[in-house]
Every structure is written in structure tokens, then in C-alpha cells.
Amino acid sequence: MESPVLKVDGFSAYFGDNQVLKDINLSISNNLVTALMGPSGCGKTTLIRCVNRMHELIPGTKVSGKMYLRGDDIYELEPILLRRKIGMVFQKPNPFPMMSIYDNVIAGYKLNGIRLGKDEMDRIVEQSLKESALWNEVKDALHRKGTFLSGGQQQRLCIARALAMNPEILLLDEPTSALDPKSTAHIEELIVELKKNVTMLLVTHNIAQAARVSDFTAFIYLGDLVEFGPTEKMFTVPRDKRTEEYLTGKFG
């Protein structure tokens, strides 16, 4: 059995005195998509923000328990180094508005002070835009600002920016919630394609989306991990009554 890419071990998170995650245990395998589902405010986004330690940027937060990235304690790694290994794509597309498409893709290197030769930059930009299924649409406009792109293209640019750093895990926080159905379908196809090379954690409110793109699903409710397992199995024979009620729309 291959060791997990990400192991979450008895992990809890707090905002002040308010406990948002309660003793979460999860093992995430390589090159799979794991959907995190549950009603608003249940702790899904907090969980993925803890995985790349963005949670701690908010004053008054604390965590307990452990998280491991391929056996290394995430909370003992240098945060900047960790965020290179664990990329993140947010709900709303957020290309850097003053930068060209080209500069957006390699922004991570510049922000980290990593110097690259022109050929290497060109290669990374082309490869990342190809991986995010955007190259053919923008290859003749690489030096235009990223903000001239449509919403769906901007989100794929943000995915390219994350992929450029060659991360081991990609965190996707409701990446299609601000997009129209056609752009959403594009991103979903992309997620399925990308898992050949990268492990993904996908926060989604959209049950049908989780069914379409994820291999495993974690159902979180009021900070508890209620159920975790293969998506198909959970969606057909959920073990917990709360999972069943959520999936059938009794609450959400």
C-alpha cells in the first residue's frame, strides 16, 4: 500500500475559543481527487487553509494534532516552502491585475526570489498553460494583462499559476462557484485530466460536481468528519444518516 501524500492525524482548528474542526483523521492518496463537502460554515475551507497554513495568517487562530505531507510534519516546514509544494486556487479568479498572462504564470518564482533563465521561463509558461488547457487560447496574447480574459479563462490562468510551481497537492476552494455552466464544465474536465500529475483536494457545494470529478469524498458537518470513502460508494450507500440527508437535500 502506497503511503499517503497527505495524512491528517487528530487535527483540530480554532478561531479564538470557537472550535471549527474537531479531531479530523484523513489519508489522501496520490493522483486522486478528494472532494470536501458539507453545508456552509462546516469547516471545509478551514481544513484546506490549514493544509497550506494559510489559516495561521488570521489572528487568534490555533491548531492541534498533526498533518503530514509525504511523512514531513507540515507545521515544522518553512511556510513559504510548504506553499510551493501545496498550491491553492480560490473561489473567485484572482490573476494579478497589473501583470501579463506570462508574468502571472511565473509569479510564484518571482515572489519567491527564484531566478530563471528566459528559456526556462518560456518552457514553464507554455507547459503550465498547456496543462491548464489555456495555451491555445492565449499563446498569441501572452503579454496582455490577465484581466482581459473571461472568468473561466482567468480561473484556468490561476490554475496554471499554481501548477507552474510543480506542486504535490493542489487545493481548489469552490473553483467554479463564480463561473457559468460552460466554464464550469471546462474546469471539471481539467480537474479530471490534471490528476494524472497532481493530487487534488476540492471544496465544493455542488454534489453533482463531486460525483462527476472526485474519486473520494469527505463529508464534514459542524466541524466533524462524518464520513470519508470512495465517492461512488458514499453517494449510493452512505453509512451515516447525516450524509444521506445532506445528499438528498434535507439540509445544506
PDB file of C-alpha atoms in Angstrom:
ATOM      1  CA  MET A   1       0.000   0.000   0.000  1.00  0.00           C
ATOM      2  CA  GLU A   2       1.472   3.326  -1.070  1.00  0.00           C
ATOM      3  CA  SER A   3       1.932   5.804   1.769  1.00  0.00           C
ATOM      4  CA  PRO A   4      -0.478   8.771   1.616  1.00  0.00           C
ATOM      5  CA  VAL A   5       0.540  12.100   0.103  1.00  0.00           C
ATOM      6  CA  LEU A   6      -1.342  13.874   2.890  1.00  0.00           C
ATOM      7  CA  LYS A   7      -2.135  12.457   6.302  1.00  0.00           C
ATOM      8  CA  VAL A   8      -4.317  14.361   8.736  1.00  0.00           C
ATOM      9  CA  ASP A   9      -3.999  12.959  12.231  1.00  0.00           C
ATOM     10  CA  GLY A  10      -6.320  14.019  15.080  1.00  0.00           C
ATOM     11  CA  PHE A  11      -6.385  17.569  13.720  1.00  0.00           C
ATOM     12  CA  SER A  12      -8.428  20.374  15.281  1.00  0.00           C
ATOM     13  CA  ALA A  13      -8.585  24.088  14.420  1.00  0.00           C
ATOM     14  CA  TYR A  14      -9.870  27.086  16.351  1.00  0.00           C
ATOM     15  CA  PHE A  15     -10.772  30.710  15.758  1.00  0.00           C
ATOM     16  CA  GLY A  16     -10.293  32.120  19.244  1.00  0.00           C
ATOM     17  CA  ASP A  17     -12.371  29.876  21.529  1.00  0.00           C
ATOM     18  CA  ASN A  18     -14.536  28.621  18.687  1.00  0.00           C
ATOM     19  CA  GLN A  19     -13.528  25.127  17.553  1.00  0.00           C
ATOM     20  CA  VAL A  20     -14.077  24.869  13.792  1.00  0.00           C
ATOM     21  CA  LEU A  21     -12.548  21.424  13.141  1.00  0.00           C
ATOM     22  CA  LYS A  22     -12.806  18.555  15.598  1.00  0.00           C
ATOM     23  CA  ASP A  23     -10.265  15.746  15.619  1.00  0.00           C
ATOM     24  CA  ILE A  24     -10.112  15.158  11.850  1.00  0.00           C
ATOM     25  CA  ASN A  25      -8.386  11.998  10.551  1.00  0.00           C
ATOM     26  CA  LEU A  26      -7.846  11.628   6.801  1.00  0.00           C
ATOM     27  CA  SER A  27      -5.433   9.899   4.439  1.00  0.00           C
ATOM     28  CA  ILE A  28      -5.216  11.273   0.910  1.00  0.00           C
ATOM     29  CA  SER A  29      -3.691   9.041  -1.768  1.00  0.00           C
ATOM     30  CA  ASN A  30      -1.572  10.082  -4.716  1.00  0.00           C
ATOM     31  CA  ASN A  31      -3.100  11.308  -8.002  1.00  0.00           C
ATOM     32  CA  LEU A  32      -6.689  11.273  -6.811  1.00  0.00           C
ATOM     33  CA  VAL A  33      -9.327  13.965  -6.410  1.00  0.00           C
ATOM     34  CA  THR A  34     -10.854  14.153  -2.946  1.00  0.00           C
ATOM     35  CA  ALA A  35     -13.979  16.293  -2.614  1.00  0.00           C
ATOM     36  CA  LEU A  36     -14.731  18.015   0.691  1.00  0.00           C
ATOM     37  CA  MET A  37     -18.446  18.518   1.062  1.00  0.00           C
ATOM     38  CA  GLY A  38     -20.803  19.852   3.673  1.00  0.00           C
ATOM     39  CA  PRO A  39     -23.048  22.819   4.452  1.00  0.00           C
ATOM     40  CA  SER A  40     -21.680  26.382   4.617  1.00  0.00           C
ATOM     41  CA  GLY A  41     -19.636  27.043   7.721  1.00  0.00           C
ATOM     42  CA  CYS A  42     -18.929  23.365   8.445  1.00  0.00           C
ATOM     43  CA  GLY A  43     -15.127  23.750   8.259  1.00  0.00           C
ATOM     44  CA  LYS A  44     -14.264  22.637   4.690  1.00  0.00           C
ATOM     45  CA  THR A  45     -12.382  25.777   3.695  1.00  0.00           C
ATOM     46  CA  THR A  46     -10.697  25.981   7.097  1.00  0.00           C
ATOM     47  CA  LEU A  47      -9.408  22.440   6.578  1.00  0.00           C
ATOM     48  CA  ILE A  48      -7.764  23.174   3.230  1.00  0.00           C
ATOM     49  CA  ARG A  49      -6.409  26.500   4.519  1.00  0.00           C
ATOM     50  CA  CYS A  50      -4.737  24.548   7.336  1.00  0.00           C
ATOM     51  CA  VAL A  51      -3.146  22.197   4.785  1.00  0.00           C
ATOM     52  CA  ASN A  52      -1.056  25.045   3.354  1.00  0.00           C
ATOM     53  CA  ARG A  53      -1.001  27.010   6.604  1.00  0.00           C
ATOM     54  CA  MET A  54      -2.985  29.990   5.378  1.00  0.00           C
ATOM     55  CA  HIS A  55      -5.226  29.558   8.415  1.00  0.00           C
ATOM     56  CA  GLU A  56      -2.475  30.897  10.672  1.00  0.00           C
ATOM     57  CA  LEU A  57      -2.370  34.208   8.781  1.00  0.00           C
ATOM     58  CA  ILE A  58      -5.612  35.134  10.595  1.00  0.00           C
ATOM     59  CA  PRO A  59      -5.040  36.499  14.127  1.00  0.00           C
ATOM     60  CA  GLY A  60      -6.349  34.398  17.037  1.00  0.00           C
ATOM     61  CA  THR A  61      -6.228  31.037  15.281  1.00  0.00           C
ATOM     62  CA  LYS A  62      -4.688  27.890  16.680  1.00  0.00           C
ATOM     63  CA  VAL A  63      -4.465  24.240  15.719  1.00  0.00           C
ATOM     64  CA  SER A  64      -3.752  20.918  17.416  1.00  0.00           C
ATOM     65  CA  GLY A  65      -2.960  17.470  16.060  1.00  0.00           C
ATOM     66  CA  LYS A  66      -0.735  16.726  13.078  1.00  0.00           C
ATOM     67  CA  MET A  67      -0.661  16.974   9.294  1.00  0.00           C
ATOM     68  CA  TYR A  68       1.975  15.268   7.185  1.00  0.00           C
ATOM     69  CA  LEU A  69       2.993  15.874   3.569  1.00  0.00           C
ATOM     70  CA  ARG A  70       4.681  12.653   2.418  1.00  0.00           C
ATOM     71  CA  GLY A  71       5.715  11.976   6.008  1.00  0.00           C
ATOM     72  CA  ASP A  72       7.009  15.504   6.776  1.00  0.00           C
ATOM     73  CA  ASP A  73       5.204  17.409   9.529  1.00  0.00           C
ATOM     74  CA  ILE A  74       3.540  20.318   7.694  1.00  0.00           C
ATOM     75  CA  TYR A  75       3.749  22.519  10.784  1.00  0.00           C
ATOM     76  CA  GLU A  76       7.521  22.063  11.009  1.00  0.00           C
ATOM     77  CA  LEU A  77       8.174  23.012   7.363  1.00  0.00           C
ATOM     78  CA  GLU A  78       9.027  26.557   6.310  1.00  0.00           C
ATOM     79  CA  PRO A  79       5.593  28.036   5.301  1.00  0.00           C
ATOM     80  CA  ILE A  80       6.936  29.565   2.057  1.00  0.00           C
ATOM     81  CA  LEU A  81       8.456  26.241   1.025  1.00  0.00           C
ATOM     82  CA  LEU A  82       5.254  24.423   2.003  1.00  0.00           C
ATOM     83  CA  ARG A  83       3.102  26.718  -0.148  1.00  0.00           C
ATOM     84  CA  ARG A  84       5.297  25.927  -3.135  1.00  0.00           C
ATOM     85  CA  LYS A  85       4.513  22.235  -2.610  1.00  0.00           C
ATOM     86  CA  ILE A  86       0.815  22.837  -1.950  1.00  0.00           C
ATOM     87  CA  GLY A  87      -0.796  25.208  -4.472  1.00  0.00           C
ATOM     88  CA  MET A  88      -4.160  26.874  -3.972  1.00  0.00           C
ATOM     89  CA  VAL A  89      -6.895  28.129  -6.281  1.00  0.00           C
ATOM     90  CA  PHE A  90      -9.627  30.280  -4.763  1.00  0.00           C
ATOM     91  CA  GLN A  91     -13.342  30.739  -5.311  1.00  0.00           C
ATOM     92  CA  LYS A  92     -13.028  33.877  -7.383  1.00  0.00           C
ATOM     93  CA  PRO A  93     -10.393  34.014 -10.115  1.00  0.00           C
ATOM     94  CA  ASN A  94      -7.623  36.329  -8.892  1.00  0.00           C
ATOM     95  CA  PRO A  95      -4.962  36.894 -11.545  1.00  0.00           C
ATOM     96  CA  PHE A  96      -2.572  39.679 -10.555  1.00  0.00           C
ATOM     97  CA  PRO A  97      -4.264  42.607 -12.337  1.00  0.00           C
ATOM     98  CA  MET A  98      -1.141  44.577 -13.258  1.00  0.00           C
ATOM     99  CA  MET A  99       0.676  41.545 -14.684  1.00  0.00           C
ATOM    100  CA  SER A 100       0.603  39.991 -18.133  1.00  0.00           C
ATOM    101  CA  ILE A 101      -0.618  36.421 -18.636  1.00  0.00           C
ATOM    102  CA  TYR A 102       3.039  35.354 -18.941  1.00  0.00           C
ATOM    103  CA  ASP A 103       4.078  37.081 -15.710  1.00  0.00           C
ATOM    104  CA  ASN A 104       1.037  35.718 -13.862  1.00  0.00           C
ATOM    105  CA  VAL A 105       2.114  32.152 -14.628  1.00  0.00           C
ATOM    106  CA  ILE A 106       5.644  32.595 -13.289  1.00  0.00           C
ATOM    107  CA  ALA A 107       4.671  34.952 -10.457  1.00  0.00           C
ATOM    108  CA  GLY A 108       5.403  32.267  -7.848  1.00  0.00           C
ATOM    109  CA  TYR A 109       9.047  32.124  -8.881  1.00  0.00           C
ATOM    110  CA  LYS A 110       9.438  35.912  -8.794  1.00  0.00           C
ATOM    111  CA  LEU A 111       7.678  36.213  -5.420  1.00  0.00           C
ATOM    112  CA  ASN A 112       9.972  33.518  -4.019  1.00  0.00           C
ATOM    113  CA  GLY A 113      13.080  35.194  -5.429  1.00  0.00           C
ATOM    114  CA  ILE A 114      13.876  32.217  -7.685  1.00  0.00           C
ATOM    115  CA  ARG A 115      15.810  33.382 -10.727  1.00  0.00           C
ATOM    116  CA  LEU A 116      15.142  31.582 -14.003  1.00  0.00           C
ATOM    117  CA  GLY A 117      16.642  31.963 -17.461  1.00  0.00           C
ATOM    118  CA  LYS A 118      14.413  33.158 -20.307  1.00  0.00           C
ATOM    119  CA  ASP A 119      14.253  29.687 -21.934  1.00  0.00           C
ATOM    120  CA  GLU A 120      13.282  28.071 -18.646  1.00  0.00           C
ATOM    121  CA  MET A 121      10.573  30.699 -18.038  1.00  0.00           C
ATOM    122  CA  ASP A 122       9.223  30.215 -21.558  1.00  0.00           C
ATOM    123  CA  ARG A 123       9.111  26.446 -21.013  1.00  0.00           C
ATOM    124  CA  ILE A 124       7.313  26.708 -17.657  1.00  0.00           C
ATOM    125  CA  VAL A 125       4.780  29.217 -19.019  1.00  0.00           C
ATOM    126  CA  GLU A 126       3.979  27.085 -22.058  1.00  0.00           C
ATOM    127  CA  GLN A 127       3.804  23.830 -20.104  1.00  0.00           C
ATOM    128  CA  SER A 128       1.626  25.301 -17.326  1.00  0.00           C
ATOM    129  CA  LEU A 129      -0.773  26.916 -19.792  1.00  0.00           C
ATOM    130  CA  LYS A 130      -0.998  23.643 -21.724  1.00  0.00           C
ATOM    131  CA  GLU A 131      -1.686  21.723 -18.505  1.00  0.00           C
ATOM    132  CA  SER A 132      -4.446  24.179 -17.632  1.00  0.00           C
ATOM    133  CA  ALA A 133      -5.933  23.888 -21.164  1.00  0.00           C
ATOM    134  CA  LEU A 134      -5.403  27.583 -21.850  1.00  0.00           C
ATOM    135  CA  TRP A 135      -2.358  27.667 -24.158  1.00  0.00           C
ATOM    136  CA  ASN A 136      -4.199  27.583 -27.481  1.00  0.00           C
ATOM    137  CA  GLU A 137      -6.472  30.431 -26.386  1.00  0.00           C
ATOM    138  CA  VAL A 138      -3.736  32.780 -25.151  1.00  0.00           C
ATOM    139  CA  LYS A 139      -0.469  31.842 -26.890  1.00  0.00           C
ATOM    140  CA  ASP A 140      -0.666  34.910 -29.147  1.00  0.00           C
ATOM    141  CA  ALA A 141      -1.553  37.237 -26.267  1.00  0.00           C
ATOM    142  CA  LEU A 142       0.898  36.246 -23.537  1.00  0.00           C
ATOM    143  CA  HIS A 143       1.944  39.829 -22.871  1.00  0.00           C
ATOM    144  CA  ARG A 144      -1.581  41.173 -22.460  1.00  0.00           C
ATOM    145  CA  LYS A 145      -2.936  41.589 -18.950  1.00  0.00           C
ATOM    146  CA  GLY A 146      -4.609  38.509 -17.459  1.00  0.00           C
ATOM    147  CA  THR A 147      -7.684  40.562 -16.592  1.00  0.00           C
ATOM    148  CA  PHE A 148      -8.792  40.788 -20.241  1.00  0.00           C
ATOM    149  CA  LEU A 149      -9.640  37.064 -20.140  1.00  0.00           C
ATOM    150  CA  SER A 150     -13.123  35.730 -19.407  1.00  0.00           C
ATOM    151  CA  GLY A 151     -13.916  34.479 -15.876  1.00  0.00           C
ATOM    152  CA  GLY A 152     -13.374  30.852 -16.822  1.00  0.00           C
ATOM    153  CA  GLN A 153     -10.087  31.655 -18.573  1.00  0.00           C
ATOM    154  CA  GLN A 154      -8.941  33.682 -15.567  1.00  0.00           C
ATOM    155  CA  GLN A 155      -9.601  30.710 -13.313  1.00  0.00           C
ATOM    156  CA  ARG A 156      -7.594  28.444 -15.645  1.00  0.00           C
ATOM    157  CA  LEU A 157      -4.813  31.056 -15.533  1.00  0.00           C
ATOM    158  CA  CYS A 158      -4.872  30.828 -11.725  1.00  0.00           C
ATOM    159  CA  ILE A 159      -4.630  27.043 -12.028  1.00  0.00           C
ATOM    160  CA  ALA A 160      -1.667  27.474 -14.416  1.00  0.00           C
ATOM    161  CA  ARG A 161      -0.030  29.814 -11.890  1.00  0.00           C
ATOM    162  CA  ALA A 162      -0.393  27.158  -9.170  1.00  0.00           C
ATOM    163  CA  LEU A 163       0.807  24.337 -11.471  1.00  0.00           C
ATOM    164  CA  ALA A 164       3.889  26.326 -12.546  1.00  0.00           C
ATOM    165  CA  MET A 165       5.468  25.660  -9.132  1.00  0.00           C
ATOM    166  CA  ASN A 166       5.073  21.914  -9.736  1.00  0.00           C
ATOM    167  CA  PRO A 167       3.085  21.319  -6.525  1.00  0.00           C
ATOM    168  CA  GLU A 168       2.455  17.917  -4.976  1.00  0.00           C
ATOM    169  CA  ILE A 169      -1.059  18.914  -3.943  1.00  0.00           C
ATOM    170  CA  LEU A 170      -3.476  21.402  -5.475  1.00  0.00           C
ATOM    171  CA  LEU A 171      -6.169  22.846  -3.198  1.00  0.00           C
ATOM    172  CA  LEU A 172      -9.285  24.034  -5.022  1.00  0.00           C
ATOM    173  CA  ASP A 173     -11.703  26.097  -2.938  1.00  0.00           C
ATOM    174  CA  GLU A 174     -15.014  26.030  -4.857  1.00  0.00           C
ATOM    175  CA  PRO A 175     -13.156  26.907  -8.059  1.00  0.00           C
ATOM    176  CA  THR A 176     -16.294  27.044 -10.228  1.00  0.00           C
ATOM    177  CA  SER A 177     -18.748  28.822  -7.917  1.00  0.00           C
ATOM    178  CA  ALA A 178     -18.250  32.162  -9.702  1.00  0.00           C
ATOM    179  CA  LEU A 179     -18.403  30.658 -13.221  1.00  0.00           C
ATOM    180  CA  ASP A 180     -21.115  29.960 -15.797  1.00  0.00           C
ATOM    181  CA  PRO A 181     -22.046  26.326 -16.671  1.00  0.00           C
ATOM    182  CA  LYS A 182     -19.819  26.162 -19.768  1.00  0.00           C
ATOM    183  CA  SER A 183     -16.728  27.434 -17.919  1.00  0.00           C
ATOM    184  CA  THR A 184     -17.566  25.091 -15.036  1.00  0.00           C
ATOM    185  CA  ALA A 185     -17.593  22.120 -17.429  1.00  0.00           C
ATOM    186  CA  HIS A 186     -14.173  23.227 -18.752  1.00  0.00           C
ATOM    187  CA  ILE A 187     -12.696  23.325 -15.242  1.00  0.00           C
ATOM    188  CA  GLU A 188     -14.232  19.952 -14.343  1.00  0.00           C
ATOM    189  CA  GLU A 189     -12.702  18.331 -17.437  1.00  0.00           C
ATOM    190  CA  LEU A 190      -9.414  19.931 -16.474  1.00  0.00           C
ATOM    191  CA  ILE A 191      -9.555  18.534 -12.912  1.00  0.00           C
ATOM    192  CA  VAL A 192     -10.067  15.006 -14.251  1.00  0.00           C
ATOM    193  CA  GLU A 193      -7.120  15.464 -16.625  1.00  0.00           C
ATOM    194  CA  LEU A 194      -4.812  17.025 -14.028  1.00  0.00           C
ATOM    195  CA  LYS A 195      -4.994  14.167 -11.559  1.00  0.00           C
ATOM    196  CA  LYS A 196      -2.549  12.228 -13.734  1.00  0.00           C
ATOM    197  CA  ASN A 197       0.115  14.587 -12.351  1.00  0.00           C
ATOM    198  CA  VAL A 198      -1.159  16.161  -9.143  1.00  0.00           C
ATOM    199  CA  THR A 199      -3.226  15.211  -6.098  1.00  0.00           C
ATOM    200  CA  MET A 200      -6.228  17.492  -5.540  1.00  0.00           C
ATOM    201  CA  LEU A 201      -8.466  18.498  -2.660  1.00  0.00           C
ATOM    202  CA  LEU A 202     -11.652  20.098  -3.948  1.00  0.00           C
ATOM    203  CA  VAL A 203     -14.049  22.025  -1.741  1.00  0.00           C
ATOM    204  CA  THR A 204     -17.443  22.042  -3.416  1.00  0.00           C
ATOM    205  CA  HIS A 205     -21.064  22.788  -2.544  1.00  0.00           C
ATOM    206  CA  ASN A 206     -22.117  21.122  -5.747  1.00  0.00           C
ATOM    207  CA  ILE A 207     -22.998  17.490  -5.049  1.00  0.00           C
ATOM    208  CA  ALA A 208     -23.256  16.682  -8.767  1.00  0.00           C
ATOM    209  CA  GLN A 209     -19.779  18.144  -9.302  1.00  0.00           C
ATOM    210  CA  ALA A 210     -18.315  15.944  -6.547  1.00  0.00           C
ATOM    211  CA  ALA A 211     -19.989  12.951  -8.202  1.00  0.00           C
ATOM    212  CA  ARG A 212     -18.524  13.844 -11.604  1.00  0.00           C
ATOM    213  CA  VAL A 213     -14.914  14.595 -10.741  1.00  0.00           C
ATOM    214  CA  SER A 214     -13.895  13.113  -7.378  1.00  0.00           C
ATOM    215  CA  ASP A 215     -12.542   9.677  -6.508  1.00  0.00           C
ATOM    216  CA  PHE A 216     -13.076  10.074  -2.767  1.00  0.00           C
ATOM    217  CA  THR A 217     -15.386  12.315  -0.766  1.00  0.00           C
ATOM    218  CA  ALA A 218     -15.162  13.595   2.787  1.00  0.00           C
ATOM    219  CA  PHE A 219     -18.430  14.813   4.314  1.00  0.00           C
ATOM    220  CA  ILE A 220     -17.856  17.381   7.052  1.00  0.00           C
ATOM    221  CA  TYR A 221     -20.668  18.584   9.303  1.00  0.00           C
ATOM    222  CA  LEU A 222     -20.288  21.108  12.143  1.00  0.00           C
ATOM    223  CA  GLY A 223     -16.528  20.546  12.215  1.00  0.00           C
ATOM    224  CA  ASP A 224     -16.737  16.747  12.379  1.00  0.00           C
ATOM    225  CA  LEU A 225     -15.621  14.402   9.628  1.00  0.00           C
ATOM    226  CA  VAL A 226     -18.838  12.384   9.406  1.00  0.00           C
ATOM    227  CA  GLU A 227     -17.863  10.073   6.574  1.00  0.00           C
ATOM    228  CA  PHE A 228     -14.970   9.509   4.176  1.00  0.00           C
ATOM    229  CA  GLY A 229     -14.697   6.984   1.388  1.00  0.00           C
ATOM    230  CA  PRO A 230     -14.929   6.298  -2.348  1.00  0.00           C
ATOM    231  CA  THR A 231     -17.340   8.821  -3.876  1.00  0.00           C
ATOM    232  CA  GLU A 232     -19.399   6.282  -5.776  1.00  0.00           C
ATOM    233  CA  LYS A 233     -19.943   4.176  -2.670  1.00  0.00           C
ATOM    234  CA  MET A 234     -20.782   7.129  -0.444  1.00  0.00           C
ATOM    235  CA  PHE A 235     -23.251   8.524  -2.958  1.00  0.00           C
ATOM    236  CA  THR A 236     -25.053   5.190  -3.388  1.00  0.00           C
ATOM    237  CA  VAL A 237     -24.858   3.651   0.102  1.00  0.00           C
ATOM    238  CA  PRO A 238     -23.880   6.333   2.638  1.00  0.00           C
ATOM    239  CA  ARG A 239     -23.071   4.835   6.032  1.00  0.00           C
ATOM    240  CA  ASP A 240     -24.251   7.787   8.103  1.00  0.00           C
ATOM    241  CA  LYS A 241     -27.801   9.158   8.237  1.00  0.00           C
ATOM    242  CA  ARG A 242     -26.483  12.746   8.136  1.00  0.00           C
ATOM    243  CA  THR A 243     -24.589  12.051   4.887  1.00  0.00           C
ATOM    244  CA  GLU A 244     -27.738  10.608   3.345  1.00  0.00           C
ATOM    245  CA  GLU A 245     -29.816  13.602   4.444  1.00  0.00           C
ATOM    246  CA  TYR A 246     -27.258  16.025   3.028  1.00  0.00           C
ATOM    247  CA  LEU A 247     -27.009  14.170  -0.292  1.00  0.00           C
ATOM    248  CA  THR A 248     -30.798  14.065  -0.672  1.00  0.00           C
ATOM    249  CA  GLY A 249     -31.125  17.796   0.061  1.00  0.00           C
ATOM    250  CA  LYS A 250     -32.739  17.579   3.524  1.00  0.00           C
ATOM    251  CA  PHE A 251     -30.269  20.264   4.633  1.00  0.00           C
ATOM    252  CA  GLY A 252     -27.346  22.074   3.030  1.00  0.00           C
TER     253      GLY A 252
END
